Amino acid sequence: MQGIRRGRWPKVAKLMKDHDSWLPLNDLARALGDQGDELAAIVSGVVASGWLIQGPEHSAFEAAFAQYLGVSTVLGVASGTDALQLAMKLLMPTGRRVVVTTANAGGYSATAARQAGMDVRYADVDEDTHLATAETIGRVLEDSVGVVVVTHLYGRAADVAPIRALCAERGVKVLEDCAQAAGAATSEGMVGSLGDAAAFSFYPTKNLGAIGDGGAIAVHTDDDAGVVRELRQYGWRGKYNIERLGGVNSRLDELQAAVLRMRLPHLDRDNRRRREIITHYAESASDAVTVLRADGAEHVGHLGVVVAENRESVQGALAQRRIRTDIHYPTPDHLQPAFAREYRDLTLPVTEKLAAGVLSVPLFPEMTDAEVEYVADALSAL
Ligand SMILES: *Cc1c(COP(=O)(O)O)cnc(C)c1O
């Protein structure tokens, strides 16, 4: 990557004005268009093979992704939420029933825990990283807690080692939520290899996205792989023989696996581009916003997030320039209408403060340099 070429953004402004269009937060049509021929070949290849579920593409993708992550086995499932749910069932020690997670990550792990019939306790997050730490998690551990979810939010790898040490002392398992951080690499290994198990989502907007829903669980032992194989398919051990309670139907289909296998080799390049774009934003932005930086291999820039004291006015200024924004996430879990009654007495000061200030700006690898500069210029003028 040569860095962002400068001087072209006025063209973007003129084009958008002429076409009455907006700079989108994300534009999946571009990657789909660029890969049109390859995708068409994949679809016809899968159809011609006659394998639509758990065929050769599925096994090949599981093996390729396991090798990429440095784990013993990856198991495809139907979504990231299913990956979380089944991994919670795999890891929850007998006699315990509480999952600890953060409330600032969209509610996915809470949805998964509830599906698994477990209760949820929330840990607050660090104000600079927006991530849980051993300290925030330590405050909420109690005897009934069996699984701690560590979410690598916005693409940033959390510091898992101290969390793992804290949890190991108490017989608590660590589940990484890697839905936003595929490809992040730490000095200890890839995100997804750092806990007792890990969940991935291949929802189309994720860094490694399918052309529909998909997910995966990464595990470290053959025994754990065997349990997940049973859980993802009705609790079957061998065909039509239900040995395990808690089984569901959650499969990654052959077509999605084939698309993911084609896209996996592009992941590192795409992630470098995401970091490059965020760095350009960070270097350009005025003091009205703090750009969450994405420096180094530990951050894969899933979202371009800024924190603003006065979010509404920043959003308004960007809208004036036809730049789309969104908020990830506006309502912390414990304040969500469906959950709030249970958590009436809970306050998470840092989580609540951050939720009032975060704002996502356009970020996707296929953005042109001129578009990146257009956003950067708008951030500099705030
Ligand atoms: C997207 C996402 C999920 C859920 O993935 P789905 O495939 O949509 O079920 C879970 N956790 C996080 C942090 C996510 O961003």
Tab-separated table of C-alpha atoms and ligand atoms in Angstrom:
chain	number	residue	atom	x	y	z
A	1	MET	CA	0.000	0.000	0.000
A	2	GLN	CA	1.441	3.314	-1.034
A	3	GLY	CA	-0.481	5.540	1.353
A	4	ILE	CA	-3.423	7.677	0.478
A	5	ARG	CA	-2.967	9.782	-2.669
A	6	ARG	CA	-3.879	13.355	-2.002
A	7	GLY	CA	-5.624	16.131	-3.826
A	8	ARG	CA	-8.565	14.301	-5.380
A	9	TRP	CA	-11.341	14.715	-2.891
A	10	PRO	CA	-13.031	17.721	-4.573
A	11	LYS	CA	-13.915	15.366	-7.431
A	12	VAL	CA	-15.756	13.127	-4.980
A	13	ALA	CA	-17.706	16.072	-3.653
A	14	LYS	CA	-18.752	17.098	-7.149
A	15	LEU	CA	-19.739	13.574	-8.177
A	16	MET	CA	-21.892	13.101	-5.103
A	17	LYS	CA	-23.580	16.417	-5.611
A	18	ASP	CA	-24.227	15.747	-9.292
A	19	HIS	CA	-25.660	12.316	-8.561
A	20	ASP	CA	-27.438	13.249	-5.360
A	21	SER	CA	-25.598	10.374	-3.699
A	22	TRP	CA	-23.977	9.783	-0.316
A	23	LEU	CA	-20.676	8.285	0.694
A	24	PRO	CA	-21.834	5.025	2.316
A	25	LEU	CA	-20.604	3.554	5.576
A	26	ASN	CA	-19.900	0.353	3.673
A	27	ASP	CA	-20.500	-0.760	0.076
A	28	LEU	CA	-20.612	-4.510	-0.380
A	29	ALA	CA	-21.492	-4.149	-4.048
A	30	ARG	CA	-17.916	-3.144	-4.830
A	31	ALA	CA	-16.254	-6.355	-3.627
A	32	LEU	CA	-19.100	-8.369	-5.139
A	33	GLY	CA	-18.556	-6.573	-8.444
A	34	ASP	CA	-14.765	-6.955	-8.366
A	35	GLN	CA	-15.129	-10.663	-7.612
A	36	GLY	CA	-18.113	-11.225	-9.926
A	37	ASP	CA	-16.438	-13.766	-12.211
A	38	GLU	CA	-14.866	-15.697	-9.351
A	39	LEU	CA	-18.146	-15.778	-7.459
A	40	ALA	CA	-20.047	-16.986	-10.510
A	41	ALA	CA	-17.486	-19.764	-10.982
A	42	ILE	CA	-17.818	-20.748	-7.331
A	43	VAL	CA	-21.598	-20.928	-7.535
A	44	SER	CA	-21.552	-23.057	-10.658
A	45	GLY	CA	-18.762	-25.228	-9.241
A	46	VAL	CA	-20.695	-25.959	-6.060
A	47	VAL	CA	-23.907	-26.627	-7.978
A	48	ALA	CA	-22.112	-28.932	-10.396
A	49	SER	CA	-20.521	-30.849	-7.516
A	50	GLY	CA	-23.888	-31.795	-6.059
A	51	TRP	CA	-22.550	-31.093	-2.521
A	52	LEU	CA	-24.617	-28.391	-0.836
A	53	ILE	CA	-23.927	-29.080	2.860
A	54	GLN	CA	-20.655	-30.142	4.533
A	55	GLY	CA	-18.923	-31.167	1.324
A	56	PRO	CA	-15.308	-30.787	0.212
A	57	GLU	CA	-15.310	-26.951	0.177
A	58	HIS	CA	-16.590	-26.943	3.754
A	59	SER	CA	-13.803	-29.253	4.978
A	60	ALA	CA	-11.202	-27.345	2.968
A	61	PHE	CA	-12.256	-24.006	4.422
A	62	GLU	CA	-12.328	-25.371	7.983
A	63	ALA	CA	-8.796	-26.695	7.511
A	64	ALA	CA	-7.480	-23.513	5.858
A	65	PHE	CA	-8.923	-21.250	8.542
A	66	ALA	CA	-7.624	-23.487	11.359
A	67	GLN	CA	-4.162	-23.294	9.852
A	68	TYR	CA	-4.406	-19.517	9.433
A	69	LEU	CA	-5.438	-19.088	13.083
A	70	GLY	CA	-3.018	-21.643	14.499
A	71	VAL	CA	-5.685	-23.753	16.207
A	72	SER	CA	-6.301	-27.472	15.976
A	73	THR	CA	-9.805	-27.322	14.530
A	74	VAL	CA	-12.318	-24.861	13.097
A	75	LEU	CA	-15.968	-25.886	12.819
A	76	GLY	CA	-18.354	-24.084	10.498
A	77	VAL	CA	-21.764	-23.068	11.840
A	78	ALA	CA	-24.642	-20.958	10.559
A	79	SER	CA	-23.820	-17.588	12.186
A	80	GLY	CA	-21.649	-15.787	14.686
A	81	THR	CA	-24.417	-15.853	17.268
A	82	ASP	CA	-24.717	-19.624	16.882
A	83	ALA	CA	-20.938	-19.909	17.201
A	84	LEU	CA	-21.133	-18.038	20.516
A	85	GLN	CA	-24.079	-20.102	21.713
A	86	LEU	CA	-22.518	-23.473	20.927
A	87	ALA	CA	-19.126	-22.426	22.303
A	88	MET	CA	-20.841	-21.378	25.554
A	89	LYS	CA	-22.465	-24.816	25.762
A	90	LEU	CA	-19.096	-26.429	25.079
A	91	LEU	CA	-17.247	-24.434	27.727
A	92	MET	CA	-19.736	-23.902	30.590
A	93	PRO	CA	-18.532	-26.023	33.539
A	94	THR	CA	-21.125	-28.327	35.090
A	95	GLY	CA	-22.994	-26.645	37.924
A	96	ARG	CA	-22.435	-23.074	36.732
A	97	ARG	CA	-24.767	-20.946	34.638
A	98	VAL	CA	-23.507	-17.380	34.248
A	99	VAL	CA	-21.732	-15.816	31.295
A	100	VAL	CA	-19.809	-12.572	31.794
A	101	THR	CA	-19.614	-10.239	28.815
A	102	THR	CA	-19.550	-6.535	27.950
A	103	ALA	CA	-22.635	-4.410	27.311
A	104	ASN	CA	-21.143	-2.256	24.541
A	105	ALA	CA	-20.849	-4.852	21.778
A	106	GLY	CA	-24.279	-5.053	20.217
A	107	GLY	CA	-25.892	-7.635	22.476
A	108	TYR	CA	-24.859	-10.670	20.426
A	109	SER	CA	-23.239	-12.595	23.268
A	110	ALA	CA	-26.233	-11.897	25.519
A	111	THR	CA	-28.561	-13.233	22.814
A	112	ALA	CA	-26.381	-16.329	22.498
A	113	ALA	CA	-26.233	-16.914	26.267
A	114	ARG	CA	-30.000	-16.612	26.569
A	115	GLN	CA	-30.441	-19.054	23.708
A	116	ALA	CA	-28.168	-21.430	25.591
A	117	GLY	CA	-30.328	-21.010	28.712
A	118	MET	CA	-27.629	-19.145	30.640
A	119	ASP	CA	-27.661	-15.908	32.632
A	120	VAL	CA	-25.607	-12.829	31.773
A	121	ARG	CA	-23.535	-10.521	33.976
A	122	TYR	CA	-21.892	-7.453	32.548
A	123	ALA	CA	-18.363	-6.179	33.015
A	124	ASP	CA	-17.564	-2.530	32.346
A	125	VAL	CA	-14.870	-1.576	29.832
A	126	ASP	CA	-11.689	0.454	29.665
A	127	GLU	CA	-12.298	4.031	28.580
A	128	ASP	CA	-9.456	4.171	26.041
A	129	THR	CA	-9.785	0.767	24.379
A	130	HIS	CA	-13.552	0.192	24.862
A	131	LEU	CA	-12.602	-3.382	25.838
A	132	ALA	CA	-13.031	-5.461	28.993
A	133	THR	CA	-9.871	-6.001	31.037
A	134	ALA	CA	-8.835	-8.395	33.806
A	135	GLU	CA	-9.624	-5.570	36.206
A	136	THR	CA	-13.196	-4.897	34.977
A	137	ILE	CA	-13.923	-8.621	34.718
A	138	GLY	CA	-12.422	-9.317	38.149
A	139	ARG	CA	-15.027	-7.022	39.693
A	140	VAL	CA	-17.951	-9.207	38.533
A	141	LEU	CA	-16.634	-12.757	38.870
A	142	GLU	CA	-18.572	-14.851	41.349
A	143	ASP	CA	-18.954	-18.569	41.932
A	144	SER	CA	-21.741	-19.104	39.394
A	145	VAL	CA	-19.731	-17.589	36.524
A	146	GLY	CA	-18.442	-20.268	34.178
A	147	VAL	CA	-17.619	-18.467	30.930
A	148	VAL	CA	-16.140	-15.036	30.232
A	149	VAL	CA	-16.616	-13.641	26.724
A	150	VAL	CA	-13.773	-11.423	25.538
A	151	THR	CA	-14.967	-9.323	22.598
A	152	HIS	CA	-12.285	-7.915	20.318
A	153	LEU	CA	-14.428	-4.874	19.600
A	154	TYR	CA	-14.073	-2.789	16.421
A	155	GLY	CA	-11.172	-5.038	15.340
A	156	ARG	CA	-8.897	-4.419	18.305
A	157	ALA	CA	-7.366	-7.439	20.034
A	158	ALA	CA	-8.091	-7.460	23.743
A	159	ASP	CA	-5.304	-8.369	26.156
A	160	VAL	CA	-6.404	-11.961	26.746
A	161	ALA	CA	-3.447	-13.336	28.755
A	162	PRO	CA	-4.213	-11.593	32.086
A	163	ILE	CA	-7.915	-12.413	31.677
A	164	ARG	CA	-7.049	-16.047	31.049
A	165	ALA	CA	-4.828	-16.119	34.146
A	166	LEU	CA	-7.548	-14.570	36.306
A	167	CYS	CA	-10.165	-17.004	34.989
A	168	ALA	CA	-7.979	-20.103	35.190
A	169	GLU	CA	-7.553	-19.565	38.950
A	170	ARG	CA	-11.314	-19.872	39.339
A	171	GLY	CA	-12.065	-22.597	36.836
A	172	VAL	CA	-13.696	-20.092	34.455
A	173	LYS	CA	-13.390	-20.584	30.677
A	174	VAL	CA	-12.518	-17.803	28.250
A	175	LEU	CA	-14.444	-17.476	24.987
A	176	GLU	CA	-13.153	-14.990	22.423
A	177	ASP	CA	-15.727	-13.165	20.312
A	178	CYS	CA	-13.732	-12.569	17.126
A	179	ALA	CA	-16.643	-11.483	14.941
A	180	GLN	CA	-15.050	-8.061	14.383
A	181	ALA	CA	-11.407	-9.079	14.505
A	182	ALA	CA	-10.649	-11.832	11.980
A	183	GLY	CA	-6.968	-11.594	11.103
A	184	ALA	CA	-5.786	-9.630	14.139
A	185	ALA	CA	-2.396	-10.938	15.266
A	186	THR	CA	-0.860	-10.523	18.718
A	187	SER	CA	2.572	-11.489	20.040
A	188	GLU	CA	0.827	-14.479	21.659
A	189	GLY	CA	-0.845	-15.662	18.469
A	190	MET	CA	-3.817	-14.874	16.258
A	191	VAL	CA	-7.038	-13.612	17.744
A	192	GLY	CA	-9.125	-16.786	17.911
A	193	SER	CA	-6.278	-18.857	19.344
A	194	LEU	CA	-5.936	-17.016	22.664
A	195	GLY	CA	-8.806	-18.396	24.767
A	196	ASP	CA	-10.395	-21.769	25.485
A	197	ALA	CA	-12.475	-21.414	22.316
A	198	ALA	CA	-13.379	-18.650	19.865
A	199	ALA	CA	-16.395	-17.588	17.838
A	200	PHE	CA	-16.309	-15.971	14.395
A	201	SER	CA	-19.037	-14.432	12.249
A	202	PHE	CA	-18.916	-14.305	8.465
A	203	TYR	CA	-21.857	-11.919	8.147
A	204	PRO	CA	-21.239	-10.060	4.877
A	205	THR	CA	-19.912	-6.833	6.440
A	206	LYS	CA	-17.335	-8.569	8.666
A	207	ASN	CA	-13.658	-8.393	7.716
A	208	LEU	CA	-13.968	-11.938	6.378
A	209	GLY	CA	-17.489	-11.936	4.996
A	210	ALA	CA	-19.592	-14.534	3.178
A	211	ILE	CA	-22.393	-13.742	0.721
A	212	GLY	CA	-24.961	-14.648	3.347
A	213	ASP	CA	-24.838	-15.771	6.955
A	214	GLY	CA	-22.056	-17.900	8.366
A	215	GLY	CA	-19.928	-18.466	11.444
A	216	ALA	CA	-17.287	-20.705	12.942
A	217	ILE	CA	-15.918	-21.969	16.253
A	218	ALA	CA	-12.197	-22.440	16.823
A	219	VAL	CA	-11.121	-25.042	19.386
A	220	HIS	CA	-7.846	-26.537	20.614
A	221	THR	CA	-8.554	-30.229	21.187
A	222	ASP	CA	-10.103	-33.139	19.325
A	223	ASP	CA	-12.457	-33.692	22.256
A	224	ASP	CA	-13.801	-30.144	22.015
A	225	ALA	CA	-14.118	-30.461	18.239
A	226	GLY	CA	-16.130	-33.633	18.741
A	227	VAL	CA	-18.516	-31.915	21.156
A	228	VAL	CA	-19.109	-29.006	18.755
A	229	ARG	CA	-19.658	-31.436	15.871
A	230	GLU	CA	-22.447	-33.007	17.907
A	231	LEU	CA	-23.899	-29.701	19.100
A	232	ARG	CA	-24.099	-28.189	15.614
A	233	GLN	CA	-26.056	-31.108	14.244
A	234	TYR	CA	-28.933	-32.182	16.521
A	235	GLY	CA	-26.667	-33.728	19.163
A	236	TRP	CA	-25.936	-36.593	16.797
A	237	ARG	CA	-22.999	-38.903	17.361
A	238	GLY	CA	-23.174	-40.758	14.109
A	239	LYS	CA	-26.261	-40.460	11.985
A	240	TYR	CA	-29.697	-40.328	13.627
A	241	ASN	CA	-28.233	-41.193	17.018
A	242	ILE	CA	-28.861	-38.407	19.499
A	243	GLU	CA	-26.243	-38.674	22.248
A	244	ARG	CA	-25.978	-35.097	23.424
A	245	LEU	CA	-28.521	-32.672	24.862
A	246	GLY	CA	-28.401	-29.079	23.661
A	247	GLY	CA	-27.864	-29.905	20.006
A	248	VAL	CA	-29.227	-27.594	17.338
A	249	ASN	CA	-29.179	-27.386	13.551
A	250	SER	CA	-26.476	-24.869	12.734
A	251	ARG	CA	-24.457	-25.516	9.598
A	252	LEU	CA	-22.268	-23.399	7.332
A	253	ASP	CA	-23.418	-24.230	3.831
A	254	GLU	CA	-21.098	-25.394	1.101
A	255	LEU	CA	-21.499	-22.290	-1.044
A	256	GLN	CA	-20.576	-19.927	1.785
A	257	ALA	CA	-17.594	-22.114	2.684
A	258	ALA	CA	-16.380	-21.961	-0.926
A	259	VAL	CA	-16.687	-18.157	-0.998
A	260	LEU	CA	-14.839	-17.868	2.312
A	261	ARG	CA	-12.056	-20.127	1.058
A	262	MET	CA	-11.619	-17.850	-1.960
A	263	ARG	CA	-11.646	-14.711	0.205
A	264	LEU	CA	-9.412	-15.869	3.078
A	265	PRO	CA	-6.176	-15.176	1.148
A	266	HIS	CA	-7.292	-11.523	0.701
A	267	LEU	CA	-7.969	-10.945	4.394
A	268	ASP	CA	-4.543	-9.620	5.418
A	269	ARG	CA	-4.409	-7.207	2.485
A	270	ASP	CA	-7.914	-5.915	3.234
A	271	ASN	CA	-7.035	-5.471	6.894
A	272	ARG	CA	-3.916	-3.458	6.002
A	273	ARG	CA	-6.085	-1.176	3.876
A	274	ARG	CA	-8.560	-0.733	6.750
A	275	ARG	CA	-5.715	0.300	9.075
A	276	GLU	CA	-4.333	2.659	6.480
A	277	ILE	CA	-7.683	4.417	6.130
A	278	ILE	CA	-8.159	4.776	9.901
A	279	THR	CA	-4.621	6.115	10.279
A	280	HIS	CA	-5.372	8.746	7.681
A	281	TYR	CA	-8.521	9.750	9.548
A	282	ALA	CA	-6.613	9.908	12.836
A	283	GLU	CA	-3.925	12.119	11.336
A	284	SER	CA	-6.485	14.477	9.823
A	285	ALA	CA	-9.200	14.835	12.445
A	286	SER	CA	-9.672	18.015	14.430
A	287	ASP	CA	-9.911	18.074	18.217
A	288	ALA	CA	-13.702	17.800	17.985
A	289	VAL	CA	-13.351	14.015	17.755
A	290	THR	CA	-10.996	11.303	18.982
A	291	VAL	CA	-10.373	8.693	16.319
A	292	LEU	CA	-9.896	5.194	17.757
A	293	ARG	CA	-6.536	4.410	16.189
A	294	ALA	CA	-5.770	1.098	14.527
A	295	ASP	CA	-2.016	0.770	14.811
A	296	GLY	CA	-0.221	-2.482	14.194
A	297	ALA	CA	-1.252	-6.044	13.488
A	298	GLU	CA	-3.289	-6.275	16.701
A	299	HIS	CA	-6.000	-4.097	15.164
A	300	VAL	CA	-7.843	-4.952	11.966
A	301	GLY	CA	-10.022	-1.850	11.739
A	302	HIS	CA	-13.432	-3.434	11.504
A	303	LEU	CA	-15.181	-0.104	12.033
A	304	GLY	CA	-13.973	3.471	11.748
A	305	VAL	CA	-15.023	4.766	15.146
A	306	VAL	CA	-14.606	8.264	16.511
A	307	VAL	CA	-15.652	9.513	19.926
A	308	ALA	CA	-17.234	12.949	20.034
A	309	GLU	CA	-18.204	15.087	22.965
A	310	ASN	CA	-20.961	16.563	20.843
A	311	ARG	CA	-21.965	13.660	18.640
A	312	GLU	CA	-25.071	15.182	17.158
A	313	SER	CA	-23.283	18.197	15.790
A	314	VAL	CA	-20.494	16.026	14.343
A	315	GLN	CA	-23.078	13.772	12.735
A	316	GLY	CA	-24.820	16.842	11.348
A	317	ALA	CA	-21.634	18.306	9.910
A	318	LEU	CA	-20.793	15.019	8.183
A	319	ALA	CA	-24.335	14.705	6.862
A	320	GLN	CA	-23.995	18.182	5.371
A	321	ARG	CA	-21.215	16.700	3.276
A	322	ARG	CA	-23.283	13.640	2.422
A	323	ILE	CA	-21.180	11.316	4.545
A	324	ARG	CA	-23.151	8.496	6.136
A	325	THR	CA	-22.541	7.664	9.774
A	326	ASP	CA	-23.930	5.122	12.209
A	327	ILE	CA	-23.601	4.352	15.899
A	328	HIS	CA	-22.067	1.095	17.139
A	329	TYR	CA	-23.825	0.753	19.480
A	330	PRO	CA	-26.389	3.294	20.672
A	331	THR	CA	-27.897	1.327	23.575
A	332	PRO	CA	-25.827	-0.749	26.000
A	333	ASP	CA	-27.252	-4.222	26.619
A	334	HIS	CA	-28.421	-3.576	30.172
A	335	LEU	CA	-30.511	-0.629	28.957
A	336	GLN	CA	-32.101	-2.492	26.034
A	337	PRO	CA	-35.884	-2.552	26.362
A	338	ALA	CA	-36.103	-6.345	26.473
A	339	PHE	CA	-33.376	-6.744	29.112
A	340	ALA	CA	-33.686	-3.581	31.179
A	341	ARG	CA	-36.019	-4.930	33.892
A	342	GLU	CA	-33.467	-7.515	34.906
A	343	TYR	CA	-30.705	-4.945	35.207
A	344	ARG	CA	-32.611	-2.110	36.889
A	345	ASP	CA	-29.955	-1.753	39.565
A	346	LEU	CA	-26.947	-1.971	37.263
A	347	THR	CA	-24.913	0.972	36.092
A	348	LEU	CA	-21.816	0.650	33.937
A	349	PRO	CA	-20.386	4.164	34.010
A	350	VAL	CA	-17.730	3.834	31.316
A	351	THR	CA	-19.917	1.792	28.965
A	352	GLU	CA	-22.734	4.317	29.292
A	353	LYS	CA	-20.451	7.288	28.760
A	354	LEU	CA	-18.862	5.769	25.649
A	355	ALA	CA	-22.237	4.796	24.166
A	356	ALA	CA	-23.203	8.476	24.205
A	357	GLY	CA	-20.131	9.499	22.197
A	358	VAL	CA	-19.235	6.809	19.651
A	359	LEU	CA	-19.830	7.403	15.961
A	360	SER	CA	-18.823	5.243	12.992
A	361	VAL	CA	-17.672	6.849	9.747
A	362	PRO	CA	-17.291	5.193	6.313
A	363	LEU	CA	-14.716	2.421	6.264
A	364	PHE	CA	-14.318	-0.456	3.835
A	365	PRO	CA	-11.271	-1.727	1.957
A	366	GLU	CA	-12.641	-0.817	-1.477
A	367	MET	CA	-12.942	2.904	-0.661
A	368	THR	CA	-10.984	4.965	-3.172
A	369	ASP	CA	-8.187	7.211	-1.954
A	370	ALA	CA	-10.281	10.195	-3.003
A	371	GLU	CA	-13.166	9.022	-0.829
A	372	VAL	CA	-10.851	8.462	2.122
A	373	GLU	CA	-9.518	11.960	1.702
A	374	TYR	CA	-13.009	13.342	1.414
A	375	VAL	CA	-13.909	11.902	4.817
A	376	ALA	CA	-10.548	12.957	6.289
A	377	ASP	CA	-11.103	16.508	5.069
A	378	ALA	CA	-14.534	16.579	6.656
A	379	LEU	CA	-13.035	15.323	9.945
A	380	SER	CA	-10.350	18.006	9.798
A	381	ALA	CA	-12.962	20.735	9.313
A	382	LEU	CA	-15.017	19.818	12.402
B	1	LIG	C1	-21.667	-9.562	14.053
B	1	LIG	C2	-21.315	-9.908	15.440
B	1	LIG	C3	-21.791	-11.075	16.057
B	1	LIG	C4	-22.881	-11.934	15.482
B	1	LIG	O1	-22.653	-12.488	14.268
B	1	LIG	P1	-23.901	-12.977	13.365
B	1	LIG	O2	-23.205	-13.769	12.300
B	1	LIG	O3	-24.576	-11.757	12.847
B	1	LIG	O4	-24.767	-13.812	14.219
B	1	LIG	C5	-21.322	-11.393	17.323
B	1	LIG	N1	-20.466	-10.586	17.971
B	1	LIG	C6	-20.020	-9.443	17.430
B	1	LIG	C7	-19.063	-8.600	18.216
B	1	LIG	C8	-20.428	-9.049	16.154
B	1	LIG	O5	-19.983	-7.917	15.636
